[in-house]
Amino acid sequence: MTTSKKQNTYAQCAAALLAALMPTLTHGAETISVEERLNQLEKSVQSLQKENSDLKNQLGYDGKTPLVIARPGLVYGPGDRHLLGWYRAIQRGYYRVVGVGTNHLHPVYIDDLIDALLRCQPRATPDGRAYHLVGERAYTMRELSDAIGRAVGRQVPSMPLPTWLAWTAGALFEMLPVARRRLPLSRTRVTFLCQNREYDGTRAHDELGFVPQVPLEDGLSRAVVWYRQHGWL
């Protein structure tokens, strides 16, 4: 297997693992029982193990080639367009935090992520050591939304949008003959806005020596400058 094919294999393995990460813990003001949460976790682990095994078989992974599993948090910064709609919605004044806004996201600035990925390479082993590559800390949806608001110069309204109403609105918007990426809201986006994605980056810190260097406010400001330079904000 060539180096490029190996790298592509590793990337696909990481992508599959990222897609199979744990389901949401909170949906706005709604909560789930500990027993239900444990059942969800068990199913998630089983699904992750099966998908990882299937993918390795499909790609002909021999179990001997050194491998590192890199699991980035919410990547943001110049060059990213995945979160552009969020910045636009806040700048234009129609964004509202969905639900109570206490669920967490764990952002990592693009330059910090690149540094972390470069540190991963020497740690490759046949058993595939896994690392969560995340920023200094996780932020609640309210904290992150307000921080983006400061970066674009628009205060986010304090009154949230109920989860059920956001979900219903997303379903109605999806009925329009418009590309999903152009919709102001969709059920997929509502799910993202209500998910809890907080990770433990201790292993990356202790074993890779990875320490994020770019504070959230600075990273968001740089992203906004880049968006405006390209005429997207």
PDB file of C-alpha atoms in Angstrom:
ATOM      1  CA  MET A   1       0.000   0.000   0.000  1.00  0.00           C
ATOM      2  CA  THR A   2       1.455   3.370  -0.988  1.00  0.00           C
ATOM      3  CA  THR A   3       1.887   6.227   1.474  1.00  0.00           C
ATOM      4  CA  SER A   4      -0.942   8.226  -0.112  1.00  0.00           C
ATOM      5  CA  LYS A   5      -3.291   5.229   0.044  1.00  0.00           C
ATOM      6  CA  LYS A   6      -2.354   4.638   3.678  1.00  0.00           C
ATOM      7  CA  GLN A   7      -3.056   8.264   4.523  1.00  0.00           C
ATOM      8  CA  ASN A   8      -6.406   8.055   2.741  1.00  0.00           C
ATOM      9  CA  THR A   9      -7.200   4.856   4.648  1.00  0.00           C
ATOM     10  CA  TYR A  10      -6.400   6.504   7.958  1.00  0.00           C
ATOM     11  CA  ALA A  11      -8.521   9.521   7.074  1.00  0.00           C
ATOM     12  CA  GLN A  12     -11.484   7.319   6.188  1.00  0.00           C
ATOM     13  CA  CYS A  13     -11.117   5.339   9.406  1.00  0.00           C
ATOM     14  CA  ALA A  14     -11.085   8.566  11.418  1.00  0.00           C
ATOM     15  CA  ALA A  15     -14.085   9.885   9.506  1.00  0.00           C
ATOM     16  CA  ALA A  16     -16.045   6.720  10.238  1.00  0.00           C
ATOM     17  CA  LEU A  17     -15.184   6.925  13.920  1.00  0.00           C
ATOM     18  CA  LEU A  18     -16.172  10.586  14.086  1.00  0.00           C
ATOM     19  CA  ALA A  19     -19.521   9.806  12.470  1.00  0.00           C
ATOM     20  CA  ALA A  20     -20.164   7.128  15.075  1.00  0.00           C
ATOM     21  CA  LEU A  21     -19.411   9.251  18.136  1.00  0.00           C
ATOM     22  CA  MET A  22     -21.808   9.304  21.067  1.00  0.00           C
ATOM     23  CA  PRO A  23     -25.346  10.629  20.497  1.00  0.00           C
ATOM     24  CA  THR A  24     -26.716  13.797  21.996  1.00  0.00           C
ATOM     25  CA  LEU A  25     -27.182  14.081  25.747  1.00  0.00           C
ATOM     26  CA  THR A  26     -29.551  16.999  25.740  1.00  0.00           C
ATOM     27  CA  HIS A  27     -32.226  18.338  23.408  1.00  0.00           C
ATOM     28  CA  GLY A  28     -33.060  21.803  24.690  1.00  0.00           C
ATOM     29  CA  ALA A  29     -34.857  21.524  28.008  1.00  0.00           C
ATOM     30  CA  GLU A  30     -35.497  17.792  27.531  1.00  0.00           C
ATOM     31  CA  THR A  31     -33.298  15.302  29.413  1.00  0.00           C
ATOM     32  CA  ILE A  32     -32.950  11.535  29.349  1.00  0.00           C
ATOM     33  CA  SER A  33     -32.624   9.041  32.207  1.00  0.00           C
ATOM     34  CA  VAL A  34     -29.286   7.559  33.240  1.00  0.00           C
ATOM     35  CA  GLU A  35     -30.499   4.076  32.253  1.00  0.00           C
ATOM     36  CA  GLU A  36     -31.519   5.260  28.788  1.00  0.00           C
ATOM     37  CA  ARG A  37     -28.200   7.077  28.410  1.00  0.00           C
ATOM     38  CA  LEU A  38     -26.266   3.903  29.300  1.00  0.00           C
ATOM     39  CA  ASN A  39     -28.265   1.922  26.748  1.00  0.00           C
ATOM     40  CA  GLN A  40     -27.473   4.537  24.107  1.00  0.00           C
ATOM     41  CA  LEU A  41     -23.782   4.427  24.980  1.00  0.00           C
ATOM     42  CA  GLU A  42     -23.709   0.623  24.726  1.00  0.00           C
ATOM     43  CA  LYS A  43     -25.359   0.725  21.306  1.00  0.00           C
ATOM     44  CA  SER A  44     -22.971   3.479  20.193  1.00  0.00           C
ATOM     45  CA  VAL A  45     -19.902   1.478  21.222  1.00  0.00           C
ATOM     46  CA  GLN A  46     -21.200  -1.643  19.461  1.00  0.00           C
ATOM     47  CA  SER A  47     -21.983   0.349  16.318  1.00  0.00           C
ATOM     48  CA  LEU A  48     -18.566   2.042  16.352  1.00  0.00           C
ATOM     49  CA  GLN A  49     -16.759  -1.284  16.761  1.00  0.00           C
ATOM     50  CA  LYS A  50     -18.707  -2.895  13.915  1.00  0.00           C
ATOM     51  CA  GLU A  51     -18.282   0.037  11.522  1.00  0.00           C
ATOM     52  CA  ASN A  52     -14.583   0.292  12.314  1.00  0.00           C
ATOM     53  CA  SER A  53     -14.101  -3.435  11.731  1.00  0.00           C
ATOM     54  CA  ASP A  54     -16.121  -3.381   8.499  1.00  0.00           C
ATOM     55  CA  LEU A  55     -14.214  -0.382   7.172  1.00  0.00           C
ATOM     56  CA  LYS A  56     -10.843  -1.970   7.919  1.00  0.00           C
ATOM     57  CA  ASN A  57     -11.936  -5.127   6.092  1.00  0.00           C
ATOM     58  CA  GLN A  58     -13.172  -3.142   3.093  1.00  0.00           C
ATOM     59  CA  LEU A  59      -9.934  -1.193   2.881  1.00  0.00           C
ATOM     60  CA  GLY A  60      -7.759  -4.249   3.409  1.00  0.00           C
ATOM     61  CA  TYR A  61      -6.184  -2.958   6.630  1.00  0.00           C
ATOM     62  CA  ASP A  62      -3.614  -5.570   7.716  1.00  0.00           C
ATOM     63  CA  GLY A  63      -3.607  -4.777  11.425  1.00  0.00           C
ATOM     64  CA  LYS A  64       0.137  -4.143  11.314  1.00  0.00           C
ATOM     65  CA  THR A  65       0.479  -0.771   9.617  1.00  0.00           C
ATOM     66  CA  PRO A  66       1.024   2.012  12.207  1.00  0.00           C
ATOM     67  CA  LEU A  67      -2.155   3.996  12.737  1.00  0.00           C
ATOM     68  CA  VAL A  68      -3.293   7.019  14.741  1.00  0.00           C
ATOM     69  CA  ILE A  69      -6.948   7.892  15.266  1.00  0.00           C
ATOM     70  CA  ALA A  70      -7.353  11.682  15.426  1.00  0.00           C
ATOM     71  CA  ARG A  71     -10.724  12.968  16.632  1.00  0.00           C
ATOM     72  CA  PRO A  72     -10.984  16.744  16.165  1.00  0.00           C
ATOM     73  CA  GLY A  73     -13.564  18.791  18.002  1.00  0.00           C
ATOM     74  CA  LEU A  74     -15.537  21.586  16.300  1.00  0.00           C
ATOM     75  CA  VAL A  75     -12.995  22.939  13.809  1.00  0.00           C
ATOM     76  CA  TYR A  76     -13.246  26.669  13.045  1.00  0.00           C
ATOM     77  CA  GLY A  77     -11.171  29.484  11.599  1.00  0.00           C
ATOM     78  CA  PRO A  78     -10.071  30.831   8.195  1.00  0.00           C
ATOM     79  CA  GLY A  79     -10.826  28.391   5.395  1.00  0.00           C
ATOM     80  CA  ASP A  80     -13.834  26.824   7.114  1.00  0.00           C
ATOM     81  CA  ARG A  81     -17.225  27.303   5.456  1.00  0.00           C
ATOM     82  CA  HIS A  82     -19.124  24.650   7.377  1.00  0.00           C
ATOM     83  CA  LEU A  83     -19.989  27.147  10.136  1.00  0.00           C
ATOM     84  CA  LEU A  84     -20.460  30.146   7.831  1.00  0.00           C
ATOM     85  CA  GLY A  85     -24.260  29.940   8.026  1.00  0.00           C
ATOM     86  CA  TRP A  86     -24.084  30.245  11.803  1.00  0.00           C
ATOM     87  CA  TYR A  87     -22.031  33.449  11.587  1.00  0.00           C
ATOM     88  CA  ARG A  88     -24.404  34.854   8.963  1.00  0.00           C
ATOM     89  CA  ALA A  89     -27.528  34.056  10.974  1.00  0.00           C
ATOM     90  CA  ILE A  90     -26.102  35.834  14.014  1.00  0.00           C
ATOM     91  CA  GLN A  91     -24.895  38.850  12.018  1.00  0.00           C
ATOM     92  CA  ARG A  92     -28.274  39.234  10.278  1.00  0.00           C
ATOM     93  CA  GLY A  93     -30.149  39.081  13.567  1.00  0.00           C
ATOM     94  CA  TYR A  94     -32.439  36.087  13.081  1.00  0.00           C
ATOM     95  CA  TYR A  95     -30.443  33.521  15.045  1.00  0.00           C
ATOM     96  CA  ARG A  96     -31.730  32.280  18.405  1.00  0.00           C
ATOM     97  CA  VAL A  97     -30.173  29.763  20.740  1.00  0.00           C
ATOM     98  CA  VAL A  98     -32.220  26.569  20.446  1.00  0.00           C
ATOM     99  CA  GLY A  99     -33.376  25.123  23.770  1.00  0.00           C
ATOM    100  CA  VAL A 100     -31.806  26.161  27.065  1.00  0.00           C
ATOM    101  CA  GLY A 101     -28.329  26.462  25.522  1.00  0.00           C
ATOM    102  CA  THR A 102     -26.474  24.530  28.226  1.00  0.00           C
ATOM    103  CA  ASN A 103     -25.229  21.778  25.906  1.00  0.00           C
ATOM    104  CA  HIS A 104     -21.524  21.976  25.128  1.00  0.00           C
ATOM    105  CA  LEU A 105     -19.429  22.158  21.963  1.00  0.00           C
ATOM    106  CA  HIS A 106     -15.649  21.822  22.013  1.00  0.00           C
ATOM    107  CA  PRO A 107     -14.070  24.098  19.396  1.00  0.00           C
ATOM    108  CA  VAL A 108     -10.505  23.862  18.134  1.00  0.00           C
ATOM    109  CA  TYR A 109      -8.883  26.528  15.964  1.00  0.00           C
ATOM    110  CA  ILE A 110      -7.537  25.296  12.629  1.00  0.00           C
ATOM    111  CA  ASP A 111      -3.888  26.227  13.330  1.00  0.00           C
ATOM    112  CA  ASP A 112      -4.013  24.400  16.666  1.00  0.00           C
ATOM    113  CA  LEU A 113      -5.535  21.359  14.963  1.00  0.00           C
ATOM    114  CA  ILE A 114      -2.743  21.253  12.377  1.00  0.00           C
ATOM    115  CA  ASP A 115      -0.169  21.394  15.173  1.00  0.00           C
ATOM    116  CA  ALA A 116      -1.932  18.523  16.956  1.00  0.00           C
ATOM    117  CA  LEU A 117      -2.124  16.402  13.787  1.00  0.00           C
ATOM    118  CA  LEU A 118       1.588  16.833  13.164  1.00  0.00           C
ATOM    119  CA  ARG A 119       2.241  15.690  16.730  1.00  0.00           C
ATOM    120  CA  CYS A 120       0.142  12.567  16.127  1.00  0.00           C
ATOM    121  CA  GLN A 121       2.349  11.118  13.398  1.00  0.00           C
ATOM    122  CA  PRO A 122       5.200   9.849  15.601  1.00  0.00           C
ATOM    123  CA  ARG A 123       2.653   8.127  17.851  1.00  0.00           C
ATOM    124  CA  ALA A 124       1.346   5.758  15.163  1.00  0.00           C
ATOM    125  CA  THR A 125       1.068   2.136  16.378  1.00  0.00           C
ATOM    126  CA  PRO A 126      -0.614  -0.998  14.969  1.00  0.00           C
ATOM    127  CA  ASP A 127      -3.349  -0.883  17.631  1.00  0.00           C
ATOM    128  CA  GLY A 128      -4.341   2.675  16.620  1.00  0.00           C
ATOM    129  CA  ARG A 129      -3.936   5.031  19.589  1.00  0.00           C
ATOM    130  CA  ALA A 130      -6.819   7.558  19.654  1.00  0.00           C
ATOM    131  CA  TYR A 131      -6.624  11.245  20.586  1.00  0.00           C
ATOM    132  CA  HIS A 132      -9.271  13.925  21.057  1.00  0.00           C
ATOM    133  CA  LEU A 133      -7.877  17.112  19.494  1.00  0.00           C
ATOM    134  CA  VAL A 134      -9.748  19.989  21.104  1.00  0.00           C
ATOM    135  CA  GLY A 135      -9.331  23.563  22.264  1.00  0.00           C
ATOM    136  CA  GLU A 136      -8.654  24.861  25.748  1.00  0.00           C
ATOM    137  CA  ARG A 137     -12.156  24.025  27.008  1.00  0.00           C
ATOM    138  CA  ALA A 138     -15.708  23.261  25.941  1.00  0.00           C
ATOM    139  CA  TYR A 139     -18.261  26.081  25.729  1.00  0.00           C
ATOM    140  CA  THR A 140     -21.994  26.029  26.189  1.00  0.00           C
ATOM    141  CA  MET A 141     -24.067  26.801  23.132  1.00  0.00           C
ATOM    142  CA  ARG A 142     -25.021  30.109  24.743  1.00  0.00           C
ATOM    143  CA  GLU A 143     -21.373  31.024  25.408  1.00  0.00           C
ATOM    144  CA  LEU A 144     -20.253  30.115  21.908  1.00  0.00           C
ATOM    145  CA  SER A 145     -23.170  31.917  20.256  1.00  0.00           C
ATOM    146  CA  ASP A 146     -22.486  35.075  22.270  1.00  0.00           C
ATOM    147  CA  ALA A 147     -18.782  34.882  21.374  1.00  0.00           C
ATOM    148  CA  ILE A 148     -19.607  34.702  17.660  1.00  0.00           C
ATOM    149  CA  GLY A 149     -21.977  37.624  18.185  1.00  0.00           C
ATOM    150  CA  ARG A 150     -19.155  39.719  19.606  1.00  0.00           C
ATOM    151  CA  ALA A 151     -16.918  38.728  16.684  1.00  0.00           C
ATOM    152  CA  VAL A 152     -19.462  39.851  14.064  1.00  0.00           C
ATOM    153  CA  GLY A 153     -20.656  42.859  16.091  1.00  0.00           C
ATOM    154  CA  ARG A 154     -24.213  41.681  16.738  1.00  0.00           C
ATOM    155  CA  GLN A 155     -25.676  40.762  20.128  1.00  0.00           C
ATOM    156  CA  VAL A 156     -27.514  37.440  20.259  1.00  0.00           C
ATOM    157  CA  PRO A 157     -31.051  37.816  21.696  1.00  0.00           C
ATOM    158  CA  SER A 158     -31.366  36.403  25.212  1.00  0.00           C
ATOM    159  CA  MET A 159     -34.697  34.658  24.581  1.00  0.00           C
ATOM    160  CA  PRO A 160     -34.135  31.134  23.206  1.00  0.00           C
ATOM    161  CA  LEU A 161     -36.152  29.268  20.605  1.00  0.00           C
ATOM    162  CA  PRO A 162     -37.972  26.200  22.020  1.00  0.00           C
ATOM    163  CA  THR A 163     -36.598  22.941  20.644  1.00  0.00           C
ATOM    164  CA  TRP A 164     -39.982  21.677  19.437  1.00  0.00           C
ATOM    165  CA  LEU A 165     -40.634  24.904  17.552  1.00  0.00           C
ATOM    166  CA  ALA A 166     -37.190  24.867  15.922  1.00  0.00           C
ATOM    167  CA  TRP A 167     -37.651  21.233  14.874  1.00  0.00           C
ATOM    168  CA  THR A 168     -41.082  21.960  13.391  1.00  0.00           C
ATOM    169  CA  ALA A 169     -39.784  25.014  11.539  1.00  0.00           C
ATOM    170  CA  GLY A 170     -36.868  22.980  10.191  1.00  0.00           C
ATOM    171  CA  ALA A 171     -39.229  20.290   8.875  1.00  0.00           C
ATOM    172  CA  LEU A 172     -41.379  22.916   7.139  1.00  0.00           C
ATOM    173  CA  PHE A 173     -38.377  24.620   5.553  1.00  0.00           C
ATOM    174  CA  GLU A 174     -37.207  21.255   4.207  1.00  0.00           C
ATOM    175  CA  MET A 175     -40.417  21.019   2.179  1.00  0.00           C
ATOM    176  CA  LEU A 176     -39.319  23.996   0.089  1.00  0.00           C
ATOM    177  CA  PRO A 177     -37.669  23.324  -3.305  1.00  0.00           C
ATOM    178  CA  VAL A 178     -34.402  24.808  -2.067  1.00  0.00           C
ATOM    179  CA  ALA A 179     -31.000  23.212  -1.442  1.00  0.00           C
ATOM    180  CA  ARG A 180     -30.616  22.255   2.237  1.00  0.00           C
ATOM    181  CA  ARG A 181     -27.489  24.350   2.644  1.00  0.00           C
ATOM    182  CA  ARG A 182     -29.490  27.453   1.710  1.00  0.00           C
ATOM    183  CA  LEU A 183     -32.272  26.917   4.235  1.00  0.00           C
ATOM    184  CA  PRO A 184     -32.246  29.143   7.336  1.00  0.00           C
ATOM    185  CA  LEU A 185     -33.039  26.076   9.454  1.00  0.00           C
ATOM    186  CA  SER A 186     -33.311  22.307   9.009  1.00  0.00           C
ATOM    187  CA  ARG A 187     -33.832  19.351  11.317  1.00  0.00           C
ATOM    188  CA  THR A 188     -30.204  18.344  10.838  1.00  0.00           C
ATOM    189  CA  ARG A 189     -29.097  21.793  11.936  1.00  0.00           C
ATOM    190  CA  VAL A 190     -31.419  21.704  14.957  1.00  0.00           C
ATOM    191  CA  THR A 191     -29.882  18.386  15.972  1.00  0.00           C
ATOM    192  CA  PHE A 192     -26.397  19.891  15.720  1.00  0.00           C
ATOM    193  CA  LEU A 193     -27.423  22.935  17.772  1.00  0.00           C
ATOM    194  CA  CYS A 194     -28.746  20.706  20.570  1.00  0.00           C
ATOM    195  CA  GLN A 195     -25.984  18.133  20.721  1.00  0.00           C
ATOM    196  CA  ASN A 196     -23.563  17.836  23.601  1.00  0.00           C
ATOM    197  CA  ARG A 197     -20.034  17.412  22.233  1.00  0.00           C
ATOM    198  CA  GLU A 198     -17.532  17.870  25.030  1.00  0.00           C
ATOM    199  CA  TYR A 199     -14.373  15.761  24.901  1.00  0.00           C
ATOM    200  CA  ASP A 200     -11.401  14.983  27.118  1.00  0.00           C
ATOM    201  CA  GLY A 201      -8.164  16.173  25.558  1.00  0.00           C
ATOM    202  CA  THR A 202      -5.973  15.018  28.457  1.00  0.00           C
ATOM    203  CA  ARG A 203      -4.305  12.202  26.497  1.00  0.00           C
ATOM    204  CA  ALA A 204      -3.326  14.564  23.672  1.00  0.00           C
ATOM    205  CA  HIS A 205      -1.882  16.959  26.238  1.00  0.00           C
ATOM    206  CA  ASP A 206       0.026  14.328  28.210  1.00  0.00           C
ATOM    207  CA  GLU A 207       1.275  12.120  25.365  1.00  0.00           C
ATOM    208  CA  LEU A 208       1.593  14.558  22.471  1.00  0.00           C
ATOM    209  CA  GLY A 209       2.444  17.687  24.422  1.00  0.00           C
ATOM    210  CA  PHE A 210      -0.415  19.423  22.626  1.00  0.00           C
ATOM    211  CA  VAL A 211      -1.454  22.747  24.167  1.00  0.00           C
ATOM    212  CA  PRO A 212      -3.896  24.960  22.178  1.00  0.00           C
ATOM    213  CA  GLN A 213      -2.417  28.394  21.552  1.00  0.00           C
ATOM    214  CA  VAL A 214      -5.300  30.415  20.067  1.00  0.00           C
ATOM    215  CA  PRO A 215      -7.987  31.700  22.484  1.00  0.00           C
ATOM    216  CA  LEU A 216     -11.584  31.426  21.276  1.00  0.00           C
ATOM    217  CA  GLU A 217     -12.170  35.168  20.900  1.00  0.00           C
ATOM    218  CA  ASP A 218      -9.003  35.602  18.811  1.00  0.00           C
ATOM    219  CA  GLY A 219      -9.820  32.627  16.607  1.00  0.00           C
ATOM    220  CA  LEU A 220     -13.362  33.814  15.933  1.00  0.00           C
ATOM    221  CA  SER A 221     -12.113  37.297  15.079  1.00  0.00           C
ATOM    222  CA  ARG A 222      -9.633  35.854  12.573  1.00  0.00           C
ATOM    223  CA  ALA A 223     -12.385  33.746  11.014  1.00  0.00           C
ATOM    224  CA  VAL A 224     -14.647  36.782  10.640  1.00  0.00           C
ATOM    225  CA  VAL A 225     -11.851  38.787   8.993  1.00  0.00           C
ATOM    226  CA  TRP A 226     -11.311  35.941   6.505  1.00  0.00           C
ATOM    227  CA  TYR A 227     -15.043  35.642   5.738  1.00  0.00           C
ATOM    228  CA  ARG A 228     -15.278  39.377   5.096  1.00  0.00           C
ATOM    229  CA  GLN A 229     -12.200  39.386   2.889  1.00  0.00           C
ATOM    230  CA  HIS A 230     -13.962  36.860   0.674  1.00  0.00           C
ATOM    231  CA  GLY A 231     -17.263  38.730   0.727  1.00  0.00           C
ATOM    232  CA  TRP A 232     -19.159  36.053   2.644  1.00  0.00           C
ATOM    233  CA  LEU A 233     -20.084  38.271   5.601  1.00  0.00           C
TER     234      LEU A 233
END
